[in-house]
CSV table of C-alpha atoms and ligand atoms in Angstrom, one decimal:
chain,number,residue,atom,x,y,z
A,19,UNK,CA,-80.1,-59.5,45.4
A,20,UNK,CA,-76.2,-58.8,45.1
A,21,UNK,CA,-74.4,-57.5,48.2
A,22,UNK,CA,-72.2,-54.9,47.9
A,23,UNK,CA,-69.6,-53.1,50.3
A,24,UNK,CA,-68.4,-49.8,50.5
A,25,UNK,CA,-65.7,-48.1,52.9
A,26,UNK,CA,-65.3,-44.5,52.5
A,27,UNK,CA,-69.7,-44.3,52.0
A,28,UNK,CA,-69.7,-40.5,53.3
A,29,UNK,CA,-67.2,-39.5,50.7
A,30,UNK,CA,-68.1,-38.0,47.6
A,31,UNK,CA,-67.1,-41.3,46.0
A,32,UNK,CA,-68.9,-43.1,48.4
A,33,UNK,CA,-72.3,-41.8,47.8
A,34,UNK,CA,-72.3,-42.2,44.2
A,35,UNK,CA,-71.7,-45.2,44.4
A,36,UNK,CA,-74.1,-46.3,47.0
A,37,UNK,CA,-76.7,-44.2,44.7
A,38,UNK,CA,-75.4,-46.4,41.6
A,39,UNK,CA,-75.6,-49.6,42.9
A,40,UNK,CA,-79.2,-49.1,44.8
A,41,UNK,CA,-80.2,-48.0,41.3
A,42,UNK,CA,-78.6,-51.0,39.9
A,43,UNK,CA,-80.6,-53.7,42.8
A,44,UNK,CA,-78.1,-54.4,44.9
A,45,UNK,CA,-77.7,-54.5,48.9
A,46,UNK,CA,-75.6,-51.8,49.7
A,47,UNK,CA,-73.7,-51.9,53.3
A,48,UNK,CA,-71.7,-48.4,54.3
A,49,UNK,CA,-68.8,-48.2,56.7
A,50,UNK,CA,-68.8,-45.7,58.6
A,51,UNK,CA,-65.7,-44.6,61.5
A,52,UNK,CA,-65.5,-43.4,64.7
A,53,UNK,CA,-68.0,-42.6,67.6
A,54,UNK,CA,-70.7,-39.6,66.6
A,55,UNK,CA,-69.5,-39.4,63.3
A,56,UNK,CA,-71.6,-36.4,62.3
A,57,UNK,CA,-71.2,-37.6,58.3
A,58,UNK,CA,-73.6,-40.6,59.5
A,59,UNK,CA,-76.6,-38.6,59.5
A,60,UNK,CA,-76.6,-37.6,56.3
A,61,UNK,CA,-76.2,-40.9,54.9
A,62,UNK,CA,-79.1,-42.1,57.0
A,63,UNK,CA,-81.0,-38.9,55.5
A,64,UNK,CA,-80.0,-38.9,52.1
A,65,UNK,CA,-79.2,-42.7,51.1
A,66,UNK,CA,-82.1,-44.2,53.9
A,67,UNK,CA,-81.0,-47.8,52.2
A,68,UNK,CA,-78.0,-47.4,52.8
A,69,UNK,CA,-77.0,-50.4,55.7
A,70,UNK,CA,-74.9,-48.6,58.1
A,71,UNK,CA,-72.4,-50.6,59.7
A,72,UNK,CA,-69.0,-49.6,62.4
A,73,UNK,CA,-65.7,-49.6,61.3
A,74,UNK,CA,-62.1,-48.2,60.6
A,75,UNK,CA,-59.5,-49.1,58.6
A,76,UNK,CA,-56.8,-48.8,61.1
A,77,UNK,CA,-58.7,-51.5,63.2
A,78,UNK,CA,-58.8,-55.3,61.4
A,79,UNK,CA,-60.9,-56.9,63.6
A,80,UNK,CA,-63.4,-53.9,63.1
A,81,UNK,CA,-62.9,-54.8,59.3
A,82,UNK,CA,-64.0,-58.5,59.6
A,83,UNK,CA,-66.8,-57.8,61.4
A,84,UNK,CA,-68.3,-55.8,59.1
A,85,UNK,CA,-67.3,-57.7,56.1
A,86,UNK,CA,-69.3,-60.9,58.2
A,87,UNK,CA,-72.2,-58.7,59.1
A,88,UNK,CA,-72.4,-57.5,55.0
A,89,UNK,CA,-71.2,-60.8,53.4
A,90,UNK,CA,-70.8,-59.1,50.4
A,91,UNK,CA,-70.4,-59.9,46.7
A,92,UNK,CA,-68.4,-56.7,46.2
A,93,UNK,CA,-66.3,-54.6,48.4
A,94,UNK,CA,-65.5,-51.2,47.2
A,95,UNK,CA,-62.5,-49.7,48.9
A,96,UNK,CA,-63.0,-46.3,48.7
A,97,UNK,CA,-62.3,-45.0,52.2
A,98,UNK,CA,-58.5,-43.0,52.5
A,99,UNK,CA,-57.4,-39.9,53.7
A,100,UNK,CA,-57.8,-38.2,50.5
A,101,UNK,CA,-56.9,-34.9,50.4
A,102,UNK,CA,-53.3,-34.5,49.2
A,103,UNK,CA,-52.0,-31.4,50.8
A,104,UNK,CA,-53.1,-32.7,53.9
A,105,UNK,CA,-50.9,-35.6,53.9
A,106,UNK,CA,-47.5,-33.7,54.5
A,107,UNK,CA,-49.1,-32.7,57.6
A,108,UNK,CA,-50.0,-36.3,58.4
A,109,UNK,CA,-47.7,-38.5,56.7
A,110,UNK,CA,-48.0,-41.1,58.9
A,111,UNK,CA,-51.9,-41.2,59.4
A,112,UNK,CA,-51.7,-41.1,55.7
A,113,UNK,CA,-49.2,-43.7,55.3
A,114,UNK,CA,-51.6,-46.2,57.9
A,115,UNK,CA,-55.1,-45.0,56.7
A,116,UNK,CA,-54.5,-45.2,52.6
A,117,UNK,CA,-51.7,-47.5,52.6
A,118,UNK,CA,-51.8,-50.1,55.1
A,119,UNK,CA,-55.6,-49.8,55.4
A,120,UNK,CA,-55.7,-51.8,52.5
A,121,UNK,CA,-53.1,-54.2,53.6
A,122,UNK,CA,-56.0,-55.0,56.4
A,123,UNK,CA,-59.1,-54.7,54.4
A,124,UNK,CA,-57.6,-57.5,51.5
A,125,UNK,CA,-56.9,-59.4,55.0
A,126,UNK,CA,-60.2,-59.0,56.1
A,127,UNK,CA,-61.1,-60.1,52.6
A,128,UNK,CA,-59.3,-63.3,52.5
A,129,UNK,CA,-60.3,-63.6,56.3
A,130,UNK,CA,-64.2,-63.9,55.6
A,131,UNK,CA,-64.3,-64.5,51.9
A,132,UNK,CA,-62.3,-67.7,52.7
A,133,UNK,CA,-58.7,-68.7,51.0
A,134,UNK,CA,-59.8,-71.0,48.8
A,135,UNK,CA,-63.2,-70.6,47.3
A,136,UNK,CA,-62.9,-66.9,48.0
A,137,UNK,CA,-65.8,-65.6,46.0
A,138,UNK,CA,-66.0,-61.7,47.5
A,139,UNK,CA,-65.0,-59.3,44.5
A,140,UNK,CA,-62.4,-56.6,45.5
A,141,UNK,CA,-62.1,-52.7,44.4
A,142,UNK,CA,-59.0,-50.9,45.1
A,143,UNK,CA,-59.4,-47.1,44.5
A,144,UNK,CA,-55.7,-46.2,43.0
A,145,UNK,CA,-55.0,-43.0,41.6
A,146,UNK,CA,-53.2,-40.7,39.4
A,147,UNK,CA,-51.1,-39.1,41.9
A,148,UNK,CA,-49.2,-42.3,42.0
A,149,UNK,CA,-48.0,-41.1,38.8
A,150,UNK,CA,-46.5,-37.9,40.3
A,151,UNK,CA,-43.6,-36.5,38.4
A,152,UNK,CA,-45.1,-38.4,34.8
A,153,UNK,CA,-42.1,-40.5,33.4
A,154,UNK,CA,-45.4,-40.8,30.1
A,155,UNK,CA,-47.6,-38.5,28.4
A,156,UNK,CA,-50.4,-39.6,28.6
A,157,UNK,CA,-50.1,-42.5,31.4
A,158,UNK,CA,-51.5,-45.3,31.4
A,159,UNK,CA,-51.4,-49.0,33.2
A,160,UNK,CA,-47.6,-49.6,31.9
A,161,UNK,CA,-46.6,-45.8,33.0
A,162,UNK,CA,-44.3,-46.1,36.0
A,163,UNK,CA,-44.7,-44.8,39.2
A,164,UNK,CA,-43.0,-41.9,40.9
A,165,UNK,CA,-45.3,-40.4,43.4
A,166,UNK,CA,-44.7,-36.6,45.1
A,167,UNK,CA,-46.5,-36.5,48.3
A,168,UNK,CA,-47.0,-39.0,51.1
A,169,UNK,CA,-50.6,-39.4,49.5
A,170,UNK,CA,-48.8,-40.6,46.3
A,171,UNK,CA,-46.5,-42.8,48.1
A,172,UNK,CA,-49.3,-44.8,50.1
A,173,UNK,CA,-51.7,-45.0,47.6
A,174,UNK,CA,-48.6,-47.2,45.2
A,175,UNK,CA,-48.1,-49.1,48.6
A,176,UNK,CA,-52.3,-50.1,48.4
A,177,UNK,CA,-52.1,-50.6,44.6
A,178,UNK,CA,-49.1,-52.9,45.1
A,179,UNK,CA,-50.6,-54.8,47.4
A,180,UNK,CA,-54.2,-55.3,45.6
A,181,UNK,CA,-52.3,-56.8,42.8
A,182,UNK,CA,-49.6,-59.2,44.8
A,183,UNK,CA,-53.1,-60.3,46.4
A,184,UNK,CA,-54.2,-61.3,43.6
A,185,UNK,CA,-51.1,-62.3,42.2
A,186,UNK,CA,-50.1,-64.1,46.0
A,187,UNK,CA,-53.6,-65.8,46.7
A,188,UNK,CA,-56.2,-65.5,43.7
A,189,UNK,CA,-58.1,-62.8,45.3
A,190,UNK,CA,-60.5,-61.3,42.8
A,191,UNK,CA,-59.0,-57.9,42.8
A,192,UNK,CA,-59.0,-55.0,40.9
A,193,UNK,CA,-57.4,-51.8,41.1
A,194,UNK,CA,-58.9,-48.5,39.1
A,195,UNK,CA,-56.3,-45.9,38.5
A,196,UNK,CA,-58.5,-43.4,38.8
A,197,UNK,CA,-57.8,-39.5,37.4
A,198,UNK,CA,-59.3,-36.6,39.4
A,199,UNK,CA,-62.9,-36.9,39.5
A,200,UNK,CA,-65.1,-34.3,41.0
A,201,UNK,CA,-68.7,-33.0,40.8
A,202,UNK,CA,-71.4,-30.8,42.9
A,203,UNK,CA,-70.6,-33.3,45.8
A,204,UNK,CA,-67.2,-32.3,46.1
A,205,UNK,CA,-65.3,-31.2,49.3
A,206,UNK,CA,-64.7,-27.4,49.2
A,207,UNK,CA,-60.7,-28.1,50.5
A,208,UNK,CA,-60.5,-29.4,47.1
A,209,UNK,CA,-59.3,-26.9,43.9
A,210,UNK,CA,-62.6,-27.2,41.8
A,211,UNK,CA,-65.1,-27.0,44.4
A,212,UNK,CA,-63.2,-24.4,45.7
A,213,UNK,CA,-63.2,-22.1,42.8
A,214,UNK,CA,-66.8,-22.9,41.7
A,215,UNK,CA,-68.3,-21.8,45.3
A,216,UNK,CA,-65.9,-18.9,44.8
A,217,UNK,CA,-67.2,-18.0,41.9
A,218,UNK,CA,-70.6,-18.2,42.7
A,219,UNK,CA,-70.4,-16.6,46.0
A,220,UNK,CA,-68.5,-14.0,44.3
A,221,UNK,CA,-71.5,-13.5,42.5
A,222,UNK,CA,-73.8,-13.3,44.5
A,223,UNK,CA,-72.3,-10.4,46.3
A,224,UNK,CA,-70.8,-12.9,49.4
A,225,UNK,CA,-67.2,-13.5,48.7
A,226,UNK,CA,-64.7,-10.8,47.2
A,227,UNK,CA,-61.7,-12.9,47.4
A,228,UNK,CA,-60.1,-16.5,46.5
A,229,UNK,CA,-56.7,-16.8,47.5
A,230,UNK,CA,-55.3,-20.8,45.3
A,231,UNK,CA,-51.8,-21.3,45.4
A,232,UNK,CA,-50.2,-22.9,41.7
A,233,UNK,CA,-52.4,-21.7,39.0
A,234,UNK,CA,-50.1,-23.7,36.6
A,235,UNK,CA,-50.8,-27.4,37.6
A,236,UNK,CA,-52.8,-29.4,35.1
A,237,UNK,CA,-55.3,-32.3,35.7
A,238,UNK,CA,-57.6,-34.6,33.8
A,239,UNK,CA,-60.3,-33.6,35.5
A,240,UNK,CA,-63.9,-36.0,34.8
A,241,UNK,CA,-67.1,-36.3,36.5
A,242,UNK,CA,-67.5,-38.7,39.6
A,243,UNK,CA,-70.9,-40.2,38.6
A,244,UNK,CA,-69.3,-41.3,35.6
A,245,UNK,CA,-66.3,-43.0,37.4
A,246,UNK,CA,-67.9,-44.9,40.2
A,247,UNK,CA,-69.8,-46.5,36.9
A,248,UNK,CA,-66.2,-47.3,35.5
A,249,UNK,CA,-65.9,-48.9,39.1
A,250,UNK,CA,-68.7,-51.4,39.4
A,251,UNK,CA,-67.6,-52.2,35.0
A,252,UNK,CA,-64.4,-53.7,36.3
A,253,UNK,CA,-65.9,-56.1,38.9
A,254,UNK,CA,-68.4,-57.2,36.4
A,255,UNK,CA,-65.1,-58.4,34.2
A,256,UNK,CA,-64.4,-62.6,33.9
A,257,UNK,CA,-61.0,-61.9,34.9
A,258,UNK,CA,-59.6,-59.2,37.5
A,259,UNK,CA,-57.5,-56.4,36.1
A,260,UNK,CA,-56.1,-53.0,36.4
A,261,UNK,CA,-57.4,-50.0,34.6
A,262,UNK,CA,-56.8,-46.1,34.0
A,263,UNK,CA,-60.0,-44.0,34.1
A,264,UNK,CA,-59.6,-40.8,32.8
A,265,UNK,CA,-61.3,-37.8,30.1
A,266,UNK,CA,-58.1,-37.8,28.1
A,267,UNK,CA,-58.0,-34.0,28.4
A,268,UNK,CA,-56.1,-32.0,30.7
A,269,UNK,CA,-56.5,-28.1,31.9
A,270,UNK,CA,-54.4,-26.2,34.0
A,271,UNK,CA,-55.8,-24.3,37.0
A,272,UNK,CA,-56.4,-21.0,35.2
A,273,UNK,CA,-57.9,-22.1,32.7
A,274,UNK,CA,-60.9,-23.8,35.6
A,275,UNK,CA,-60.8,-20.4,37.5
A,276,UNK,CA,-61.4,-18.6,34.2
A,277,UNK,CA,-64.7,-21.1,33.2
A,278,UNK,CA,-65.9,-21.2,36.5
A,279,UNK,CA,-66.1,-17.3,36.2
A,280,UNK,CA,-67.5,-17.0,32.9
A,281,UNK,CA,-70.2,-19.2,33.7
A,282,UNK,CA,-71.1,-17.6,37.2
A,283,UNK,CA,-71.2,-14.0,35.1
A,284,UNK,CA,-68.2,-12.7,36.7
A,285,UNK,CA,-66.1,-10.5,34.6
A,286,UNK,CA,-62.1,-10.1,35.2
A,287,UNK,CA,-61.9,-12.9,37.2
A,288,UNK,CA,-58.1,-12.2,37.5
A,289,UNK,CA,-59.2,-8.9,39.9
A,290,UNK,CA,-60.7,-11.7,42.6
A,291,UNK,CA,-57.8,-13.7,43.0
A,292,UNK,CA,-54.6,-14.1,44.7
A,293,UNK,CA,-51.7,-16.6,45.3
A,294,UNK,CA,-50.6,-17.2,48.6
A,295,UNK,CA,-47.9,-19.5,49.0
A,296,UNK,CA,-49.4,-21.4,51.8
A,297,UNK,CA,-51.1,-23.0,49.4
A,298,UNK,CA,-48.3,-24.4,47.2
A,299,UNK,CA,-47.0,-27.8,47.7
A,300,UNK,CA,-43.8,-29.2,48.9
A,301,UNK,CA,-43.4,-31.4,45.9
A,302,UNK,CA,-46.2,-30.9,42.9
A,303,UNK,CA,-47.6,-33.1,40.5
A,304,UNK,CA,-47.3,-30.8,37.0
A,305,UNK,CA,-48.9,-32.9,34.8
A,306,UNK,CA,-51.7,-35.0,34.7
A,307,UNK,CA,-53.1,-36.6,31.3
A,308,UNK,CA,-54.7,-40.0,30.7
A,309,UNK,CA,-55.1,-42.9,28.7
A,310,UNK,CA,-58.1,-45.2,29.4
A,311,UNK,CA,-58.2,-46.5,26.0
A,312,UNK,CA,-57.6,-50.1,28.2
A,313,UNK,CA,-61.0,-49.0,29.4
A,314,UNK,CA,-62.7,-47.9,26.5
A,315,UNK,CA,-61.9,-51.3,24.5
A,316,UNK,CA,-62.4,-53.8,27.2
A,317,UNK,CA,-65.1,-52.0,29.6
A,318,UNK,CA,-67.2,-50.3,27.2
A,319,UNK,CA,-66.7,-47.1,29.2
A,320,UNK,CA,-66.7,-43.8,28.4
A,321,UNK,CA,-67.1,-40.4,30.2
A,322,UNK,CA,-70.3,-38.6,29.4
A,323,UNK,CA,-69.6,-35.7,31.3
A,324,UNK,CA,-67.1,-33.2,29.9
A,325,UNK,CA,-64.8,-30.6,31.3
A,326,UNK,CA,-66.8,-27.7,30.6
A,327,UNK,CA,-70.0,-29.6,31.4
A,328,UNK,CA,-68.8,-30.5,35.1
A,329,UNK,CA,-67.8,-26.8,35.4
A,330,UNK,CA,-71.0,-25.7,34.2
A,331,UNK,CA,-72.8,-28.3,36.9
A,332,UNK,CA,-70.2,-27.2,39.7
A,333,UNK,CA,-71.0,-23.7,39.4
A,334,UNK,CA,-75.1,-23.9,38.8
A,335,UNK,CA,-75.4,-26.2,42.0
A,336,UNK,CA,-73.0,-23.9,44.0
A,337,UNK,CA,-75.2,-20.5,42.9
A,338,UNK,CA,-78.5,-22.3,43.8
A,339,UNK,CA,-77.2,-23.3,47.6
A,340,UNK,CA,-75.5,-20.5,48.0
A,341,UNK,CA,-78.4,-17.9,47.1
A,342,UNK,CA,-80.3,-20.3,49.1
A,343,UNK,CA,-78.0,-19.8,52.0
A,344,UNK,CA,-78.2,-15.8,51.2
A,345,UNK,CA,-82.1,-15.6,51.7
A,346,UNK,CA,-81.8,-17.9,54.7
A,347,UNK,CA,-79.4,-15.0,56.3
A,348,UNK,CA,-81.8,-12.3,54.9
A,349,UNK,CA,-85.0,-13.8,56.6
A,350,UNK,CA,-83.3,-14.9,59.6
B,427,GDR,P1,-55.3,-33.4,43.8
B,427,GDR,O1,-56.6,-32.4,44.0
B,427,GDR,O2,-54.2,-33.1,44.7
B,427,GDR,O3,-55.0,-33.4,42.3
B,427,GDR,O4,-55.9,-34.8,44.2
B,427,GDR,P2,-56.7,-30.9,44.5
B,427,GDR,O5,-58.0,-30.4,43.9
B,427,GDR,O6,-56.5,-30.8,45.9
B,427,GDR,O7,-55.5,-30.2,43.7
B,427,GDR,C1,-55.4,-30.1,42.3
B,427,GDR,C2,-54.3,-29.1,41.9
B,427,GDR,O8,-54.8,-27.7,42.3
B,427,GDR,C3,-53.7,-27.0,42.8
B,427,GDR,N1,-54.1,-25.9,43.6
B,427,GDR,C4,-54.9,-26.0,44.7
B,427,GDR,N2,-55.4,-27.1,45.3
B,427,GDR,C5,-56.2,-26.9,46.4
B,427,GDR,N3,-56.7,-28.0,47.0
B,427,GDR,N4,-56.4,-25.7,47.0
B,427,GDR,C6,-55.9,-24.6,46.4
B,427,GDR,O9,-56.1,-23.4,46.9
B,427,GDR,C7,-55.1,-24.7,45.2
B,427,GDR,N5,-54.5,-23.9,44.4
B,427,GDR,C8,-53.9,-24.6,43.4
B,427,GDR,C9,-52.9,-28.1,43.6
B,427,GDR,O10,-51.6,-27.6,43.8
B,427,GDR,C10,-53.0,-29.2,42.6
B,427,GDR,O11,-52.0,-29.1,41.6
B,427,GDR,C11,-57.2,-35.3,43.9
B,427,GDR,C12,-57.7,-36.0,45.2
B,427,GDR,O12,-59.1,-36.3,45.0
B,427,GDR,C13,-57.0,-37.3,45.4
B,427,GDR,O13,-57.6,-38.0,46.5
B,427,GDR,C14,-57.1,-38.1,44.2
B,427,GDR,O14,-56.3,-39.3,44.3
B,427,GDR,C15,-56.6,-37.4,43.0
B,427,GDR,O15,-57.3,-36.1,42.8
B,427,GDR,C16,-56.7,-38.1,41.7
């Protein structure tokens, strides 16, 4: 039975993957941070195979521990602080949690997997805000860097990094420029999940509102089921290597708000919402298109999910909890 390790396992990332690789036979061991981490229980109630075991990414030792207690085949480094907007408030948390983080965990991996016969297979999740300011439409592997938030900047530090590992020491290492990737799972700080719960609560009679901030930005937005699959193709690969994973199309915010509407049954969506600058960013990433043809020819992968089918899923899940929730308050 393959071994695999994931950090980041209470993420929406995190638990599609554990789900995928169960489903593929494999071992799966979950990180999990800090004391009481209320996140825990629902992997313990959800994903009951999931092998919970301590650990942070600010802490090495923690790391090597866990890596000998899992002795993994894989190890999936999916654990960051995600959320871009956030990371102006916390540059420096940012900076040591998704940059350096990985610094330690490809230590850690050397550290256990041994220097020299190191057979432990490494997953760095990179992403598409590392592009930033695009210098290429549509980017791809060769497109340079130029990130626009302290998110951006750490994640090129951990992408660096995986590949001078590999390049430094032979560490089987690969690092998946991933584009955004969301799905019912989804935190609702995020722009999709916050529109389709908006929409639906909007609805339902429980929401009149949703303030967004730029309505302009555009992303290549695909489903996350389809892109931790895109994951566990590239450590199944002879050779390590570095690939984009993206839909190839690209929508601006509007144009989300005004499918996520149509499909809840809202009419004149543009009544419900407002701008409020707090909501802008500092520094914004316009334009987000990619090219995973790389990925396509040598992975066999390809999205099955499309934009308007991951809107349509966004928006059905989020009316069926949230007219859950409604009856809940009506009996209670
Ligand atoms: P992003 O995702 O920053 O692309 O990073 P997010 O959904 O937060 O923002 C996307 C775009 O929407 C605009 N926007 C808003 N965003 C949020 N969150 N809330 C709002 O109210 C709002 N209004 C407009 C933003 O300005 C932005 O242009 C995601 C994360 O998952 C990263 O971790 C990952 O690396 C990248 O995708 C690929």
């Amino acid at each position: 039975m393959p071994r695999a390790f994931i950090t980041g396992v209470t993420g929406q990332d995190g638990q599609h993957m554990a789900e995928f690789l169960h489903s593929k036979g494999y071992e799966v061991f979950g990180m999990v941070k800090g004391q009481n981490n209320p996140k825990e229980q629902i992997i313990r109630e959800e994903f009951p195979y999931v092998n919970i075991v301590p650990g942070d990414l600010a802490d090495l030792p923690s790391l090597v521990k866990a890596l000998e207690v899992a002795q993994p085949d894989e190890v999936y480094n999916l654990a960051a602080i995600s959320f871009v907007a956030l990371s102006w408030n916390q540059a420096e948390l940012t900076a040591n949690l998704t940059g350096t983080g990985v610094l330690r965990m490809l230590e850690a991996v050397r550290m256990v997997g041994g220097q020299t016969d190191n057979k432990i297979r490494f997953y760095q999740a990179s992403s598409s805000e590392m592009f930033g300011k695009v210098r290429q439409i549509p980017q791809d592997e060769l497109t340079p860097f130029h990130p626009r938030s302290p998110y951006g900047c750490a994640k090129v530090f951990g992408h660096d990094i995986t590949v001078n590992y590999r390049e430094s020491y032979g560490l089987w290492a690969c690092s998946g420029i991933l584009f955004n990737h969301e799905g019912p799972r989804r935190g609702i700080e995020f722009v999709t999940r916050k529109v389709t719960n908006a929409a639906a609560r909007i609805k339902l009679g429980v929401q009149d509102e949703l303030v967004l901030g730029n309505l302009d930005a555009k992303r290549d937005w695909g489903y996350a089921g389809d892109y931790v699959k895109a994951m566990w193709m590239m450590l199944q690969q002879d050779e390590p290597d570095d690939f984009v994973i993206a839909t190839g199309e690209t929508h601006t915010i509007e144009e989300l708000v005004e499918l996520a509407f149509d499909v809840a049954g809202v009419s004149n969506w543009r009544s419900y919402v407002r701008q409020d600058p707090k909501f802008f960013r500092p520094a914004e990433v316009d334009l987000l298109i990619g090219d995973s043809t790389k990925a396509r020819e040598k992975l066999g992968w390809v999205p099955e999910v499309d934009f308007a089918g991951l809107v349509r899923m966004m928006v059905e899940n989020d009316l069926r909890l949230e007219s859950r929730k409604a009856r809940r308050d009506l009996t209670d």
